[in-house]
Amino acid sequence: MREQGIHADPESPREPIHIRNAEFKPLVHPEHFVSGVPYGSSMLEDSDMHEAPPLNTPDAYRTTLPRQHQTEVASIRSQREPSPSQRPVIQSLTASLSNSPDDNLRDVTSSSGDALSDEIDHLNIQHRRGYAILSPESFLQRRKNASIQKRRMDRVSQALPRASLRTGLCYDVRMRFHATLDEEDVHPEDPRRIHVIYQTLVEAGLTKLPEEGGKEDELMLRINAREVTEKEALLVHTVQHWHFLTMLPDLDKQSLLDLTRTGDSIFYNNQSFTCAKLSCGGSIETCRAVWGGRVKNAIAVVRPPGHHAEPHKSMGFCLFNNVAVAARTIQKESPQCNGTQSAFYEDDSVLYMSLHRFEGGTFYPPNPDGDLTFCGEAKGLGFNVNIPWATGGIGDADYIYAFQRVIMPIAYEYEPDLVIISAGFDAAAGDKIGECYVTPAGYAHMTHMLMSLANGRVAVCLEGGYNLNSISNSALAVTRTLMGEPPQPLHTVHATPKVIEVINQVISEQSQYWRCMEYKSINKRLSADKIKAKRLHDMIRQYQARTLFDSFGMTALLMIRSGQPTSPTFEEQVLATPNYDKADTLVLIVHDSADLLAVPEPGKDNIQTHNSFVLDSTHSLLQWAVSEGFGVIDANVPKFITPSEELDVGNQRVANNQTVDDPNMLMLQLWDNYIDLSDADKVVFIGIGEAYKNLLNLVSLRNCANRVVACINFIARMPLCAVNNTRDENVGHWYLKHSQVFVSETHDVWSQTKRLKVKYGTLVSISEDDIDSLVQVAYEPAIQFIKQKLS
């Protein structure tokens, strides 16, 4: 079929439209079509219409017509009148059907453009078995529908130039051939990973299987994967690494098993190199399709993953660093894109941002490069943003909090032209390697936020994630979001204290490079001012010491720290009542530094001192213990120890690191030098905030069970801690019987289905989230429990 033949000018020569041996010469109203084939319509191929019998034959072609198709002329008129609101589309249809063009040429007209009457049956068209049935009505109706569809598509594309584009999908079944040779080993990087994702997309109706016309999806545009070239791979990887991978197809099974055994969490077979090239090339084509405007965004369901692959070696299930190679390839064609840390650590044209489980460098890969202080080098300084999680169990609210506080503000300031997402679903709920709790809705919300960048140019490339059910549901949620479906609601919206702490540290570190981050000028002011600055947590503790001395006569106990420099934080860190060593009952209160509520000055780094308040949650408990005649020891465990060099003018800085003091050593010294030597036969432990874990360490390391009668802890929404039964296997049961742990009712522990072990103690739910309010609400039940144990 040729694409020309419909003309706007009725007086102009009309080129025929050939359909096998049939020919029409339609005259169409000029306002109902655009010259050429209607855009967006699916043109009929010859194979679609098979051997349709001819309907109109001029003299030149009369000899080729079968005899049964040569009929007398007929007049065809519509039996239905046109609607006043409808403009006729078909003005006339002229057919030459007899041997005599002069005598037998008649007009066959229709007064309506909607349909032709059933009188068309007398044309006596013979149906052939197995052939498509083609009539003037169906053909012209298709033309009309195509013209209408073209106009509709034009209007949509003009009004919504990007939203009218489809989402791209890259998938190639050949990538499943990369598999472990050990038949007994079910490896986490399972070939089924990409299959279950693709099958889930099919079952959701977002795409089709190949046998169902998978290349002609209405919703998604298929992007063909291809093998990465050596030239492209060498944009990131070394020549030695490329040559190593090229040897894999020729190695025998034993050699491949040896490489697998000596490799860094990697396996190989003879198809690994081909699969890795397809995975990397598919990622390139996905990014190129997004960058070139063929699709509005896209997802590449590819494997093996690439996020752990270094320029010089394979590791962590990864052979090529897919997104890094894709970014470099696109970058050669255009100025900006996104990538991965090792490839862009000294590059300011690429912003690399990563949220990952770190645990002080002990989680895979075990090195310090993922810490928040690694911000790039040379020109790339400040363009590397790490958000390292200190523990597992990170959920939706934590990731959303990180996005809102760090990821999106920096990304908005950077203004990228293209966003490439290394879609690691190992943080998904149910993944036993990542051990986090991100739901499909959480991934959808993060994707939705990233779609606001780079004019919506977002390419998602599959990386980790090893629970088949988790990755398929998560990938489905991400794909639906890419296609315009709004994310489902989140069930949790409060970030955990540990995550908030990490985010504040990241903000402090990145404030050196990004204007959108807070604390941007504090360090500059501290170094420029000639006035000696003091840390507020030290000043608050000094104030507490004076107040407690005036009220209860409490004085500081000497704590010896051999080999450690002096610090104002150590002064008056441990305070005691005069009778601490003589009283029959001794209460040890261990707590964090007092909280400070403050209102910042708008647009400044200052706070409004007249609108700042110190919250001391220990005072009511301490006052009760003194009124009962008990001895009291109050230990302050701050999160940061002020270094001695800050005593000099101009050496103060915003601190990111945690305390350099050893709280366990503090607790052991308290027990060995003071509590154990006192006359008290009954001891009560009270822990407030994160400092309570130091009490549990003391219980684990010393034989306290014969003197400690009660252990009260207030933790609100802070992480739970447990006693260690290494010294005494029964310490867990003792702790369960003698403890009350007051926890906020919104704590994650209440959503767990598994029963908690005895080593976590007896938990009590309190309807308060912040620690100060929780202590006040739990005060009465805590006092009653202590009195019960003392009696």
Tab-separated table of C-alpha atoms in Angstrom, residues 39-336:
chain	number	residue	atom	x	y	z
A	39	TYR	CA	-0.472	9.996	11.684
A	40	GLY	CA	-1.016	7.487	14.436
A	41	SER	CA	-3.104	5.158	12.275
A	42	SER	CA	-2.036	1.609	11.610
A	43	MET	CA	-1.666	1.230	7.846
A	44	LEU	CA	-3.037	-1.967	6.363
A	45	GLU	CA	-0.315	-4.196	4.992
A	46	ASP	CA	-0.911	-6.492	2.024
A	47	SER	CA	-0.481	-9.462	4.285
A	48	ASP	CA	-3.257	-8.168	6.535
A	49	MET	CA	-5.757	-8.063	3.688
A	50	HIS	CA	-4.583	-11.246	1.996
A	51	GLU	CA	-6.089	-11.726	-1.488
A	52	ALA	CA	-9.097	-9.429	-1.257
A	53	PRO	CA	-11.221	-9.537	-4.432
A	54	PRO	CA	-11.216	-6.402	-6.603
A	55	LEU	CA	-14.063	-3.933	-6.193
A	56	ASN	CA	-13.362	-1.385	-8.940
A	57	THR	CA	-11.619	-1.943	-12.193
A	58	PRO	CA	-10.912	0.566	-14.973
A	59	ASP	CA	-10.570	-0.588	-18.549
A	60	ALA	CA	-6.847	-0.917	-18.299
A	61	TYR	CA	-7.191	-3.640	-15.670
A	62	ARG	CA	-10.438	-5.291	-16.891
A	63	THR	CA	-8.706	-8.256	-18.425
A	64	THR	CA	-7.204	-9.257	-15.066
A	65	LEU	CA	-10.563	-9.440	-13.306
A	66	PRO	CA	-12.056	-12.856	-12.703
A	67	ARG	CA	-15.296	-13.213	-14.551
A	68	GLN	CA	-17.407	-13.617	-11.448
A	69	HIS	CA	-16.414	-10.094	-10.315
A	70	GLN	CA	-17.540	-8.276	-13.484
A	71	THR	CA	-21.067	-6.986	-12.802
A	72	GLU	CA	-23.490	-4.497	-14.188
A	73	VAL	CA	-23.600	-0.963	-12.855
A	74	ALA	CA	-25.693	-0.294	-9.765
A	75	SER	CA	-26.904	2.727	-7.988
A	76	ILE	CA	-26.223	2.665	-4.264
A	77	ARG	CA	-27.902	5.138	-1.970
A	78	SER	CA	-27.955	5.367	1.797
A	79	GLN	CA	-31.300	4.650	3.450
A	80	ARG	CA	-30.364	6.793	6.483
A	81	GLU	CA	-30.386	10.574	6.345
A	82	PRO	CA	-27.334	12.420	7.673
A	83	SER	CA	-27.425	13.971	11.095
A	84	PRO	CA	-27.581	17.778	10.968
A	85	SER	CA	-24.582	17.917	13.267
A	86	GLN	CA	-22.506	15.642	11.064
A	87	ARG	CA	-20.690	16.764	7.965
A	88	PRO	CA	-20.637	14.224	5.121
A	89	VAL	CA	-17.210	12.708	4.642
A	90	ILE	CA	-17.695	10.755	1.424
A	91	GLN	CA	-18.931	13.006	-1.364
A	92	SER	CA	-19.055	10.446	-4.171
A	93	LEU	CA	-17.848	7.051	-5.087
A	94	THR	CA	-17.425	6.256	-8.771
A	95	ALA	CA	-17.054	2.663	-9.845
A	96	SER	CA	-16.376	1.322	-13.338
A	97	LEU	CA	-17.904	-2.117	-13.425
A	98	SER	CA	-18.932	-2.929	-17.027
A	99	ASN	CA	-17.322	-3.634	-20.360
A	100	SER	CA	-18.521	-0.295	-21.763
A	101	PRO	CA	-17.131	2.705	-19.937
A	102	ASP	CA	-19.377	5.107	-21.855
A	103	ASP	CA	-22.697	3.323	-21.499
A	104	ASN	CA	-22.290	1.610	-18.154
A	105	LEU	CA	-20.524	4.266	-16.072
A	106	ARG	CA	-22.981	5.349	-13.435
A	107	ASP	CA	-22.711	7.414	-10.248
A	108	VAL	CA	-22.858	5.512	-7.047
A	109	THR	CA	-23.529	8.145	-4.391
A	110	SER	CA	-24.276	8.304	-0.712
A	111	SER	CA	-26.120	11.108	0.987
A	112	SER	CA	-24.506	10.221	4.319
A	113	GLY	CA	-20.924	9.770	5.311
A	114	ASP	CA	-21.774	7.456	8.189
A	115	ALA	CA	-22.596	4.223	6.437
A	116	LEU	CA	-23.621	2.690	3.114
A	117	SER	CA	-26.857	0.758	2.862
A	118	ASP	CA	-27.184	-2.968	2.699
A	119	GLU	CA	-27.862	-2.631	-1.046
A	120	ILE	CA	-24.099	-2.972	-1.507
A	121	ASP	CA	-24.671	-6.715	-1.286
A	122	HIS	CA	-25.894	-6.838	-4.891
A	123	LEU	CA	-22.331	-6.099	-6.088
A	124	ASN	CA	-22.145	-9.854	-5.866
A	125	ILE	CA	-18.694	-10.034	-4.298
A	126	GLN	CA	-17.773	-13.665	-3.851
A	127	HIS	CA	-16.262	-14.514	-0.448
A	128	ARG	CA	-13.157	-16.655	-0.555
A	129	ARG	CA	-12.472	-19.148	2.170
A	130	GLY	CA	-9.560	-17.957	4.337
A	131	TYR	CA	-9.443	-14.436	2.880
A	132	ALA	CA	-10.219	-11.140	4.572
A	133	ILE	CA	-13.564	-9.626	3.636
A	134	LEU	CA	-13.043	-6.139	2.290
A	135	SER	CA	-15.910	-3.838	1.370
A	136	PRO	CA	-16.023	-0.185	0.344
A	137	GLU	CA	-17.755	0.545	3.625
A	138	SER	CA	-15.103	-1.044	5.862
A	139	PHE	CA	-12.221	0.433	3.892
A	140	LEU	CA	-13.587	3.972	3.879
A	141	GLN	CA	-14.570	3.713	7.530
A	142	ARG	CA	-11.008	2.753	8.371
A	143	ARG	CA	-9.782	5.795	6.499
A	144	LYS	CA	-12.228	7.987	8.330
A	145	ASN	CA	-11.276	6.543	11.730
A	146	ALA	CA	-7.588	6.952	10.956
A	147	SER	CA	-8.123	10.572	10.022
A	148	ILE	CA	-10.022	11.236	13.244
A	149	GLN	CA	-7.367	9.449	15.261
A	150	LYS	CA	-4.644	11.497	13.609
A	151	ARG	CA	-6.335	14.759	14.502
A	152	ARG	CA	-6.837	13.558	18.054
A	153	MET	CA	-3.196	12.526	18.370
A	154	ASP	CA	-2.062	15.839	16.953
A	155	ARG	CA	-4.097	17.748	19.504
A	156	VAL	CA	-2.783	15.603	22.384
A	157	SER	CA	0.841	15.818	21.295
A	158	GLN	CA	0.610	19.579	20.914
A	159	ALA	CA	-1.078	20.067	24.277
A	160	LEU	CA	1.017	17.471	26.157
A	161	PRO	CA	4.287	17.044	24.244
A	162	ARG	CA	5.908	14.699	26.795
A	163	ALA	CA	2.922	13.167	28.552
A	164	SER	CA	1.591	11.975	25.190
A	165	LEU	CA	4.732	9.860	24.716
A	166	ARG	CA	4.779	6.285	25.892
A	167	THR	CA	6.945	4.699	28.579
A	168	GLY	CA	9.738	2.522	27.219
A	169	LEU	CA	10.458	-1.071	28.226
A	170	CYS	CA	13.692	-2.961	27.565
A	171	TYR	CA	13.725	-6.715	28.125
A	172	ASP	CA	15.537	-9.574	26.452
A	173	VAL	CA	15.043	-13.195	27.449
A	174	ARG	CA	18.633	-14.031	26.472
A	175	MET	CA	19.881	-12.314	29.632
A	176	ARG	CA	18.543	-15.298	31.594
A	177	PHE	CA	21.353	-17.484	30.236
A	178	HIS	CA	23.793	-16.041	32.802
A	179	ALA	CA	23.519	-18.623	35.581
A	180	THR	CA	25.643	-20.430	38.121
A	181	LEU	CA	27.207	-23.723	37.059
A	182	ASP	CA	26.727	-25.213	40.504
A	183	GLU	CA	23.400	-27.014	40.141
A	184	GLU	CA	22.972	-27.313	43.914
A	185	ASP	CA	23.518	-23.613	44.533
A	186	VAL	CA	20.408	-21.426	44.304
A	187	HIS	CA	22.136	-18.088	43.856
A	188	PRO	CA	20.374	-14.874	44.949
A	189	GLU	CA	21.061	-13.292	41.539
A	190	ASP	CA	18.620	-15.732	40.014
A	191	PRO	CA	17.892	-15.741	36.235
A	192	ARG	CA	14.199	-15.738	37.135
A	193	ARG	CA	14.484	-12.208	38.525
A	194	ILE	CA	13.881	-10.474	35.204
A	195	HIS	CA	11.339	-13.069	34.086
A	196	VAL	CA	9.047	-12.574	37.086
A	197	ILE	CA	9.206	-8.794	36.661
A	198	TYR	CA	8.314	-9.015	32.964
A	199	GLN	CA	5.567	-11.564	33.649
A	200	THR	CA	4.130	-9.283	36.355
A	201	LEU	CA	4.024	-6.379	33.913
A	202	VAL	CA	2.229	-8.603	31.401
A	203	GLU	CA	-0.302	-9.842	33.957
A	204	ALA	CA	-0.970	-6.245	34.992
A	205	GLY	CA	-1.860	-5.411	31.386
A	206	LEU	CA	1.021	-2.978	30.895
A	207	THR	CA	2.697	-4.941	28.103
A	208	LYS	CA	2.204	-8.092	26.039
A	209	LEU	CA	4.008	-11.333	25.486
A	210	PRO	CA	5.801	-11.588	22.111
A	211	GLU	CA	3.274	-14.100	20.805
A	212	GLU	CA	0.544	-11.617	21.685
A	213	GLY	CA	2.141	-8.787	19.772
A	214	GLY	CA	4.632	-7.621	22.405
A	215	LYS	CA	6.262	-5.219	19.972
A	216	GLU	CA	3.023	-3.381	19.298
A	217	ASP	CA	1.967	-2.400	22.834
A	218	GLU	CA	-0.402	0.540	23.078
A	219	LEU	CA	0.874	1.477	26.549
A	220	MET	CA	4.605	0.825	26.361
A	221	LEU	CA	7.167	1.138	23.591
A	222	ARG	CA	9.538	-1.805	23.344
A	223	ILE	CA	13.229	-0.894	23.329
A	224	ASN	CA	15.454	-3.538	21.782
A	225	ALA	CA	18.487	-4.594	23.809
A	226	ARG	CA	21.776	-4.929	21.995
A	227	GLU	CA	25.309	-5.831	23.002
A	228	VAL	CA	27.542	-3.081	24.310
A	229	THR	CA	30.564	-2.433	22.126
A	230	GLU	CA	34.127	-2.557	23.349
A	231	LYS	CA	34.497	1.166	22.658
A	232	GLU	CA	31.499	1.954	24.860
A	233	ALA	CA	32.578	-0.331	27.696
A	234	LEU	CA	36.054	1.213	27.752
A	235	LEU	CA	34.512	4.581	28.559
A	236	VAL	CA	34.315	3.232	32.130
A	237	HIS	CA	36.175	-0.082	32.329
A	238	THR	CA	39.805	-0.979	31.742
A	239	VAL	CA	41.098	-2.876	28.734
A	240	GLN	CA	42.247	-5.668	31.043
A	241	HIS	CA	38.741	-6.101	32.416
A	242	TRP	CA	37.256	-6.285	28.913
A	243	HIS	CA	39.838	-8.864	27.800
A	244	PHE	CA	39.170	-10.945	30.913
A	245	LEU	CA	35.453	-11.118	30.135
A	246	THR	CA	36.089	-11.986	26.477
A	247	MET	CA	37.787	-15.205	27.615
A	248	LEU	CA	34.702	-16.538	29.411
A	249	PRO	CA	32.956	-18.111	26.375
A	250	ASP	CA	36.006	-20.314	25.675
A	251	LEU	CA	36.720	-21.573	29.203
A	252	ASP	CA	35.824	-25.077	30.367
A	253	LYS	CA	33.488	-25.724	33.273
A	254	GLN	CA	36.212	-26.287	35.854
A	255	SER	CA	37.967	-23.035	34.968
A	256	LEU	CA	34.703	-21.139	35.302
A	257	LEU	CA	34.036	-22.745	38.687
A	258	ASP	CA	37.527	-21.766	39.837
A	259	LEU	CA	36.927	-18.156	38.823
A	260	THR	CA	33.616	-18.224	40.649
A	261	ARG	CA	35.220	-19.598	43.810
A	262	THR	CA	38.043	-17.031	43.851
A	263	GLY	CA	35.913	-14.082	42.719
A	264	ASP	CA	34.311	-11.440	44.906
A	265	SER	CA	30.662	-12.567	45.136
A	266	ILE	CA	30.428	-13.305	41.412
A	267	PHE	CA	29.735	-16.345	39.229
A	268	TYR	CA	30.487	-17.077	35.572
A	269	ASN	CA	29.441	-19.382	32.766
A	270	ASN	CA	30.095	-19.405	29.016
A	271	GLN	CA	27.140	-17.094	28.344
A	272	SER	CA	27.995	-14.541	31.050
A	273	PHE	CA	29.889	-12.223	28.722
A	274	THR	CA	27.065	-12.120	26.175
A	275	CYS	CA	24.437	-11.551	28.877
A	276	ALA	CA	26.494	-8.780	30.459
A	277	LYS	CA	26.894	-7.089	27.072
A	278	LEU	CA	23.134	-7.284	26.512
A	279	SER	CA	22.438	-5.910	29.988
A	280	CYS	CA	24.820	-3.015	29.497
A	281	GLY	CA	23.741	-2.359	25.902
A	282	GLY	CA	20.083	-2.513	26.917
A	283	SER	CA	20.736	0.095	29.599
A	284	ILE	CA	22.432	2.312	27.007
A	285	GLU	CA	19.523	2.024	24.584
A	286	THR	CA	17.025	2.700	27.374
A	287	CYS	CA	18.809	5.895	28.364
A	288	ARG	CA	19.249	6.901	24.738
A	289	ALA	CA	15.529	6.428	24.040
A	290	VAL	CA	14.665	8.694	26.968
A	291	TRP	CA	17.301	11.264	26.107
A	292	GLY	CA	16.328	11.308	22.430
A	293	GLY	CA	12.636	11.826	23.134
A	294	ARG	CA	11.387	8.529	21.690
A	295	VAL	CA	9.770	7.822	25.060
A	296	LYS	CA	8.908	10.049	28.008
A	297	ASN	CA	10.684	7.687	30.426
A	298	ALA	CA	11.670	4.034	30.476
A	299	ILE	CA	12.530	0.987	32.546
A	300	ALA	CA	15.213	-1.559	31.654
A	301	VAL	CA	14.534	-5.015	33.081
A	302	VAL	CA	18.090	-6.256	32.712
A	303	ARG	CA	20.627	-8.549	34.362
A	304	PRO	CA	23.317	-9.155	35.424
A	305	PRO	CA	23.222	-5.970	37.504
A	306	GLY	CA	26.030	-3.437	37.447
A	307	HIS	CA	26.027	-1.277	40.582
A	308	HIS	CA	28.973	-3.033	42.297
A	309	ALA	CA	31.188	-3.484	39.220
A	310	GLU	CA	34.427	-1.517	39.494
A	311	PRO	CA	36.262	-0.150	36.441
A	312	HIS	CA	38.892	-2.877	36.735
A	313	LYS	CA	36.956	-5.902	38.007
A	314	SER	CA	33.639	-7.710	38.430
A	315	MET	CA	32.211	-8.011	41.928
A	316	GLY	CA	28.978	-8.198	43.876
A	317	PHE	CA	27.015	-10.109	41.176
A	318	CYS	CA	28.012	-7.422	38.603
A	319	LEU	CA	30.186	-7.623	35.465
A	320	PHE	CA	29.776	-4.245	33.730
A	321	ASN	CA	28.677	-1.079	35.483
A	322	ASN	CA	25.616	-0.629	33.306
A	323	VAL	CA	24.455	2.847	34.303
A	324	ALA	CA	27.986	4.240	34.385
A	325	VAL	CA	28.636	3.063	30.830
A	326	ALA	CA	25.218	4.328	29.738
A	327	ALA	CA	25.861	7.709	31.329
A	328	ARG	CA	29.261	8.045	29.707
A	329	THR	CA	27.831	7.029	26.331
A	330	ILE	CA	25.039	9.597	26.525
A	331	GLN	CA	27.508	12.134	27.868
A	332	LYS	CA	29.577	11.827	24.714
A	333	GLU	CA	26.518	12.879	22.775
A	334	SER	CA	25.241	15.504	25.245
A	335	PRO	CA	26.676	17.412	28.191
A	336	GLN	CA	24.988	16.067	31.349
